PDB file of N, CA and C in Angstrom:
ATOM      1  N   UNK A   4     -37.221 -24.996  34.814  1.00 65.00           N
ATOM      2  CA  UNK A   4     -37.196 -23.482  34.034  1.00 65.00           C
ATOM      3  C   UNK A   4     -36.602 -22.937  34.438  1.00 65.00           C
ATOM      4  N   UNK A   5     -36.563 -22.117  33.389  1.00 75.00           N
ATOM      5  CA  UNK A   5     -36.053 -21.005  34.276  1.00 75.00           C
ATOM      6  C   UNK A   5     -34.646 -20.107  34.290  1.00 75.00           C
ATOM      7  N   UNK A   6     -34.786 -18.934  34.068  1.00 80.00           N
ATOM      8  CA  UNK A   6     -32.954 -18.445  34.877  1.00 80.00           C
ATOM      9  C   UNK A   6     -32.094 -19.169  35.875  1.00 80.00           C
ATOM     10  N   UNK A   7     -30.535 -18.637  35.599  1.00 81.00           N
ATOM     11  CA  UNK A   7     -29.829 -19.182  35.827  1.00 81.00           C
ATOM     12  C   UNK A   7     -28.682 -19.283  35.514  1.00 81.00           C
ATOM     13  N   UNK A   8     -27.469 -18.546  36.691  1.00 84.00           N
ATOM     14  CA  UNK A   8     -26.648 -18.464  36.065  1.00 84.00           C
ATOM     15  C   UNK A   8     -25.539 -18.919  37.148  1.00 84.00           C
ATOM     16  N   UNK A   9     -23.723 -19.301  36.170  1.00 85.00           N
ATOM     17  CA  UNK A   9     -22.913 -20.030  36.434  1.00 85.00           C
ATOM     18  C   UNK A   9     -22.099 -18.824  37.009  1.00 85.00           C
ATOM     19  N   UNK A  10     -21.329 -18.676  38.050  1.00 87.00           N
ATOM     20  CA  UNK A  10     -19.705 -18.142  38.133  1.00 87.00           C
ATOM     21  C   UNK A  10     -18.820 -18.803  39.032  1.00 87.00           C
ATOM     22  N   UNK A  11     -17.769 -18.847  38.031  1.00 87.00           N
ATOM     23  CA  UNK A  11     -16.285 -19.707  38.319  1.00 87.00           C
ATOM     24  C   UNK A  11     -15.002 -18.804  38.405  1.00 87.00           C
ATOM     25  N   UNK A  12     -14.198 -19.208  38.720  1.00 87.00           N
ATOM     26  CA  UNK A  12     -12.779 -18.601  38.340  1.00 87.00           C
ATOM     27  C   UNK A  12     -11.753 -19.393  37.823  1.00 87.00           C
ATOM     28  N   UNK A  13     -10.664 -18.840  37.059  1.00 86.00           N
ATOM     29  CA  UNK A  13      -9.583 -19.603  36.353  1.00 86.00           C
ATOM     30  C   UNK A  13      -8.785 -19.232  35.840  1.00 86.00           C
ATOM     31  N   UNK A  14      -7.773 -19.637  36.474  1.00 85.00           N
ATOM     32  CA  UNK A  14      -6.317 -19.199  35.948  1.00 85.00           C
ATOM     33  C   UNK A  14      -6.043 -19.513  34.307  1.00 85.00           C
ATOM     34  N   UNK A  15      -5.966 -18.931  33.792  1.00 85.00           N
ATOM     35  CA  UNK A  15      -5.594 -19.015  32.166  1.00 85.00           C
ATOM     36  C   UNK A  15      -3.751 -19.025  31.237  1.00 85.00           C
ATOM     37  N   UNK A  16      -3.432 -19.499  31.565  1.00 87.00           N
ATOM     38  CA  UNK A  16      -1.753 -20.027  30.968  1.00 87.00           C
ATOM     39  C   UNK A  16      -0.769 -18.789  29.773  1.00 87.00           C
ATOM     40  N   UNK A  17      -0.239 -17.803  30.284  1.00 86.00           N
ATOM     41  CA  UNK A  17       0.666 -16.397  29.541  1.00 86.00           C
ATOM     42  C   UNK A  17       0.970 -17.501  27.938  1.00 86.00           C
ATOM     43  N   UNK A  18       0.858 -18.998  28.055  1.00 86.00           N
ATOM     44  CA  UNK A  18       1.150 -19.470  25.809  1.00 86.00           C
ATOM     45  C   UNK A  18       0.255 -19.193  26.311  1.00 86.00           C
ATOM     46  N   UNK A  19      -1.175 -19.275  26.154  1.00 83.00           N
ATOM     47  CA  UNK A  19      -1.726 -18.720  25.220  1.00 83.00           C
ATOM     48  C   UNK A  19      -2.475 -17.622  24.768  1.00 83.00           C
ATOM     49  N   UNK A  20      -1.807 -16.572  25.266  1.00 84.00           N
ATOM     50  CA  UNK A  20      -1.635 -15.047  24.289  1.00 84.00           C
ATOM     51  C   UNK A  20      -1.726 -15.475  23.321  1.00 84.00           C
ATOM     52  N   UNK A  21      -2.458 -14.766  22.208  1.00 85.00           N
ATOM     53  CA  UNK A  21      -2.299 -14.865  20.554  1.00 85.00           C
ATOM     54  C   UNK A  21      -2.799 -15.949  19.978  1.00 85.00           C
ATOM     55  N   UNK A  22      -3.060 -17.398  20.367  1.00 90.00           N
ATOM     56  CA  UNK A  22      -4.331 -18.339  20.137  1.00 90.00           C
ATOM     57  C   UNK A  22      -5.724 -18.193  20.862  1.00 90.00           C
ATOM     58  N   UNK A  23      -6.471 -18.558  19.767  1.00 92.00           N
ATOM     59  CA  UNK A  23      -7.172 -18.752  20.133  1.00 92.00           C
ATOM     60  C   UNK A  23      -8.104 -19.553  20.574  1.00 92.00           C
ATOM     61  N   UNK A  24      -8.719 -18.815  22.023  1.00 90.00           N
ATOM     62  CA  UNK A  24      -9.653 -20.344  23.044  1.00 90.00           C
ATOM     63  C   UNK A  24     -11.121 -19.908  22.461  1.00 90.00           C
ATOM     64  N   UNK A  25     -11.587 -20.795  22.919  1.00 90.00           N
ATOM     65  CA  UNK A  25     -13.131 -21.295  22.729  1.00 90.00           C
ATOM     66  C   UNK A  25     -14.040 -21.800  23.853  1.00 90.00           C
ATOM     67  N   UNK A  26     -15.252 -21.042  24.747  1.00 89.00           N
ATOM     68  CA  UNK A  26     -15.777 -21.981  25.891  1.00 89.00           C
ATOM     69  C   UNK A  26     -16.563 -22.947  25.786  1.00 89.00           C
ATOM     70  N   UNK A  27     -17.133 -24.184  25.909  1.00 88.00           N
ATOM     71  CA  UNK A  27     -18.321 -24.557  25.573  1.00 88.00           C
ATOM     72  C   UNK A  27     -18.703 -24.601  27.156  1.00 88.00           C
ATOM     73  N   UNK A  28     -20.054 -24.987  26.159  1.00 85.00           N
ATOM     74  CA  UNK A  28     -20.519 -25.021  27.922  1.00 85.00           C
ATOM     75  C   UNK A  28     -22.366 -26.025  27.026  1.00 85.00           C
ATOM     76  N   UNK A  29     -22.664 -27.208  27.975  1.00 82.00           N
ATOM     77  CA  UNK A  29     -23.794 -27.927  28.042  1.00 82.00           C
ATOM     78  C   UNK A  29     -24.567 -28.076  28.507  1.00 82.00           C
ATOM     79  N   UNK A  30     -25.724 -28.774  28.335  1.00 77.00           N
ATOM     80  CA  UNK A  30     -26.864 -28.183  29.551  1.00 77.00           C
ATOM     81  C   UNK A  30     -27.069 -27.356  28.855  1.00 77.00           C
ATOM     82  N   UNK A  31     -27.396 -26.688  28.081  1.00 78.00           N
ATOM     83  CA  UNK A  31     -28.774 -24.870  27.859  1.00 78.00           C
ATOM     84  C   UNK A  31     -29.559 -26.056  27.116  1.00 78.00           C
ATOM     85  N   UNK A  32     -30.753 -25.624  26.881  1.00 74.00           N
ATOM     86  CA  UNK A  32     -31.528 -26.060  26.864  1.00 74.00           C
ATOM     87  C   UNK A  32     -32.186 -24.813  25.185  1.00 74.00           C
ATOM     88  N   UNK A  33     -32.640 -23.521  25.831  1.00 76.00           N
ATOM     89  CA  UNK A  33     -32.965 -22.572  25.139  1.00 76.00           C
ATOM     90  C   UNK A  33     -31.638 -21.401  24.498  1.00 76.00           C
ATOM     91  N   UNK A  34     -31.829 -21.169  25.528  1.00 79.00           N
ATOM     92  CA  UNK A  34     -30.662 -20.054  25.288  1.00 79.00           C
ATOM     93  C   UNK A  34     -29.444 -19.866  26.290  1.00 79.00           C
ATOM     94  N   UNK A  35     -28.077 -18.973  25.915  1.00 84.00           N
ATOM     95  CA  UNK A  35     -27.238 -18.497  26.315  1.00 84.00           C
ATOM     96  C   UNK A  35     -26.429 -17.877  26.155  1.00 84.00           C
ATOM     97  N   UNK A  36     -25.934 -17.131  27.509  1.00 88.00           N
ATOM     98  CA  UNK A  36     -25.474 -15.880  27.353  1.00 88.00           C
ATOM     99  C   UNK A  36     -24.118 -16.201  28.354  1.00 88.00           C
ATOM    100  N   UNK A  37     -22.893 -15.585  27.635  1.00 91.00           N
ATOM    101  CA  UNK A  37     -21.319 -15.671  28.283  1.00 91.00           C
ATOM    102  C   UNK A  37     -20.648 -14.405  28.578  1.00 91.00           C
ATOM    103  N   UNK A  38     -20.401 -14.181  29.568  1.00 92.00           N
ATOM    104  CA  UNK A  38     -19.089 -13.053  30.331  1.00 92.00           C
ATOM    105  C   UNK A  38     -17.947 -13.708  30.624  1.00 92.00           C
ATOM    106  N   UNK A  39     -17.011 -13.456  30.226  1.00 91.00           N
ATOM    107  CA  UNK A  39     -15.588 -13.064  30.528  1.00 91.00           C
ATOM    108  C   UNK A  39     -15.179 -12.022  30.778  1.00 91.00           C
ATOM    109  N   UNK A  40     -14.761 -11.135  32.373  1.00 91.00           N
ATOM    110  CA  UNK A  40     -13.752 -10.078  33.115  1.00 91.00           C
ATOM    111  C   UNK A  40     -14.783  -8.734  32.051  1.00 91.00           C
ATOM    112  N   UNK A  41     -15.903  -9.029  32.592  1.00 91.00           N
ATOM    113  CA  UNK A  41     -17.311  -7.983  31.894  1.00 91.00           C
ATOM    114  C   UNK A  41     -17.229  -8.173  30.137  1.00 91.00           C
ATOM    115  N   UNK A  42     -16.915  -7.973  29.904  1.00 92.00           N
ATOM    116  CA  UNK A  42     -17.368  -8.449  28.154  1.00 92.00           C
ATOM    117  C   UNK A  42     -17.928 -10.126  27.711  1.00 92.00           C
ATOM    118  N   UNK A  43     -18.647  -9.419  27.377  1.00 93.00           N
ATOM    119  CA  UNK A  43     -20.088  -9.802  26.366  1.00 93.00           C
ATOM    120  C   UNK A  43     -19.613 -10.728  25.307  1.00 93.00           C
ATOM    121  N   UNK A  44     -19.340 -11.914  25.561  1.00 92.00           N
ATOM    122  CA  UNK A  44     -18.895 -13.059  24.449  1.00 92.00           C
ATOM    123  C   UNK A  44     -19.548 -13.257  23.292  1.00 92.00           C
ATOM    124  N   UNK A  45     -19.230 -13.679  21.669  1.00 88.00           N
ATOM    125  CA  UNK A  45     -19.869 -13.788  20.999  1.00 88.00           C
ATOM    126  C   UNK A  45     -20.293 -15.281  21.374  1.00 88.00           C
ATOM    127  N   UNK A  46     -21.102 -15.759  20.408  1.00 87.00           N
ATOM    128  CA  UNK A  46     -21.726 -17.649  20.073  1.00 87.00           C
ATOM    129  C   UNK A  46     -21.451 -17.109  18.717  1.00 87.00           C
ATOM    130  N   UNK A  47     -20.213 -18.582  19.196  1.00 86.00           N
ATOM    131  CA  UNK A  47     -20.104 -19.475  17.418  1.00 86.00           C
ATOM    132  C   UNK A  47     -21.375 -20.354  16.594  1.00 86.00           C
ATOM    133  N   UNK A  48     -21.845 -20.706  17.987  1.00 79.00           N
ATOM    134  CA  UNK A  48     -22.607 -22.204  17.597  1.00 79.00           C
ATOM    135  C   UNK A  48     -23.217 -22.193  18.651  1.00 79.00           C
ATOM    136  N   UNK A  49     -24.770 -21.982  18.468  1.00 79.00           N
ATOM    137  CA  UNK A  49     -25.565 -22.386  19.675  1.00 79.00           C
ATOM    138  C   UNK A  49     -26.090 -24.045  19.739  1.00 79.00           C
ATOM    139  N   UNK A  50     -25.875 -25.154  20.415  1.00 77.00           N
ATOM    140  CA  UNK A  50     -25.898 -26.453  20.675  1.00 77.00           C
ATOM    141  C   UNK A  50     -27.684 -26.640  21.115  1.00 77.00           C
ATOM    142  N   UNK A  51     -27.813 -27.693  21.819  1.00 71.00           N
ATOM    143  CA  UNK A  51     -29.093 -27.690  22.618  1.00 71.00           C
ATOM    144  C   UNK A  51     -28.236 -29.686  23.506  1.00 71.00           C
ATOM    145  N   UNK A  52     -29.518 -28.812  24.414  1.00 65.00           N
ATOM    146  CA  UNK A  52     -28.855 -30.055  25.254  1.00 65.00           C
ATOM    147  C   UNK A  52     -29.319 -31.717  25.616  1.00 65.00           C
ATOM    148  N   UNK A  53     -30.506 -31.774  24.549  1.00 67.00           N
ATOM    149  CA  UNK A  53     -31.496 -33.250  24.607  1.00 67.00           C
ATOM    150  C   UNK A  53     -29.926 -33.882  23.382  1.00 67.00           C
ATOM    151  N   UNK A  54     -29.740 -33.121  22.569  1.00 71.00           N
ATOM    152  CA  UNK A  54     -28.682 -33.221  22.272  1.00 71.00           C
ATOM    153  C   UNK A  54     -27.665 -34.056  21.312  1.00 71.00           C
ATOM    154  N   UNK A  55     -26.899 -33.371  22.871  1.00 72.00           N
ATOM    155  CA  UNK A  55     -25.501 -33.069  23.769  1.00 72.00           C
ATOM    156  C   UNK A  55     -24.361 -31.900  22.704  1.00 72.00           C
ATOM    157  N   UNK A  56     -24.607 -31.729  22.532  1.00 79.00           N
ATOM    158  CA  UNK A  56     -23.673 -30.529  21.469  1.00 79.00           C
ATOM    159  C   UNK A  56     -24.252 -28.957  22.213  1.00 79.00           C
ATOM    160  N   UNK A  57     -23.016 -29.040  21.968  1.00 85.00           N
ATOM    161  CA  UNK A  57     -22.582 -27.772  23.435  1.00 85.00           C
ATOM    162  C   UNK A  57     -22.509 -26.458  22.456  1.00 85.00           C
ATOM    163  N   UNK A  58     -22.524 -25.511  23.797  1.00 86.00           N
ATOM    164  CA  UNK A  58     -23.100 -24.316  23.028  1.00 86.00           C
ATOM    165  C   UNK A  58     -21.236 -23.840  22.689  1.00 86.00           C
ATOM    166  N   UNK A  59     -20.662 -22.907  22.194  1.00 88.00           N
ATOM    167  CA  UNK A  59     -19.117 -22.532  21.935  1.00 88.00           C
ATOM    168  C   UNK A  59     -19.298 -21.375  21.836  1.00 88.00           C
ATOM    169  N   UNK A  60     -18.310 -20.633  22.882  1.00 91.00           N
ATOM    170  CA  UNK A  60     -18.340 -18.820  22.370  1.00 91.00           C
ATOM    171  C   UNK A  60     -16.887 -18.752  22.347  1.00 91.00           C
ATOM    172  N   UNK A  61     -16.615 -17.735  21.294  1.00 92.00           N
ATOM    173  CA  UNK A  61     -15.482 -17.501  21.760  1.00 92.00           C
ATOM    174  C   UNK A  61     -14.975 -16.462  22.521  1.00 92.00           C
ATOM    175  N   UNK A  62     -13.569 -17.487  23.372  1.00 91.00           N
ATOM    176  CA  UNK A  62     -13.434 -16.108  24.951  1.00 91.00           C
ATOM    177  C   UNK A  62     -12.353 -15.865  24.257  1.00 91.00           C
ATOM    178  N   UNK A  63     -11.829 -15.458  23.439  1.00 91.00           N
ATOM    179  CA  UNK A  63     -10.263 -15.179  23.182  1.00 91.00           C
ATOM    180  C   UNK A  63     -10.125 -13.711  23.088  1.00 91.00           C
ATOM    181  N   UNK A  64     -10.442 -12.493  22.834  1.00 90.00           N
ATOM    182  CA  UNK A  64     -10.807 -11.077  23.114  1.00 90.00           C
ATOM    183  C   UNK A  64     -10.950 -10.500  24.648  1.00 90.00           C
ATOM    184  N   UNK A  65     -11.663 -11.186  25.310  1.00 92.00           N
ATOM    185  CA  UNK A  65     -11.876 -11.613  26.692  1.00 92.00           C
ATOM    186  C   UNK A  65     -10.758 -11.855  27.553  1.00 92.00           C
ATOM    187  N   UNK A  66     -10.010 -12.275  27.679  1.00 89.00           N
ATOM    188  CA  UNK A  66      -8.669 -13.663  28.206  1.00 89.00           C
ATOM    189  C   UNK A  66      -7.753 -12.535  28.519  1.00 89.00           C
ATOM    190  N   UNK A  67      -7.163 -12.696  29.623  1.00 86.00           N
ATOM    191  CA  UNK A  67      -5.897 -12.035  30.477  1.00 86.00           C
ATOM    192  C   UNK A  67      -4.977 -12.901  30.681  1.00 86.00           C
ATOM    193  N   UNK A  68      -4.181 -13.230  29.450  1.00 83.00           N
ATOM    194  CA  UNK A  68      -3.025 -14.462  29.684  1.00 83.00           C
ATOM    195  C   UNK A  68      -2.417 -14.258  31.242  1.00 83.00           C
ATOM    196  N   UNK A  69      -1.886 -14.734  31.827  1.00 80.00           N
ATOM    197  CA  UNK A  69      -1.034 -15.107  33.082  1.00 80.00           C
ATOM    198  C   UNK A  69      -2.043 -14.425  33.580  1.00 80.00           C
ATOM    199  N   UNK A  70      -2.967 -13.594  34.379  1.00 78.00           N
ATOM    200  CA  UNK A  70      -3.762 -13.357  35.344  1.00 78.00           C
ATOM    201  C   UNK A  70      -5.245 -13.677  35.335  1.00 78.00           C
ATOM    202  N   UNK A  71      -5.406 -14.257  36.970  1.00 78.00           N
ATOM    203  CA  UNK A  71      -6.552 -14.920  37.132  1.00 78.00           C
ATOM    204  C   UNK A  71      -7.949 -14.039  35.854  1.00 78.00           C
ATOM    205  N   UNK A  72      -8.748 -14.937  35.596  1.00 78.00           N
ATOM    206  CA  UNK A  72      -9.859 -15.122  34.806  1.00 78.00           C
ATOM    207  C   UNK A  72     -11.683 -15.143  35.889  1.00 78.00           C
TER     208      UNK A  72
END
């Protein structure tokens, strides 16, 4: 129990520009905040680890298609 951080990098294909992109995070028990490229993402759906429902975030406005993210 307690606070945890996870950081990773990904390449976003240029073909995704203008298309909605969602970030799903599983294994969250209580609350989650997601950031991409210094932007806090809007949470669309809160989930729960015991039920297997992931948290869903709108990643679209924070992405840089064709560039490392």
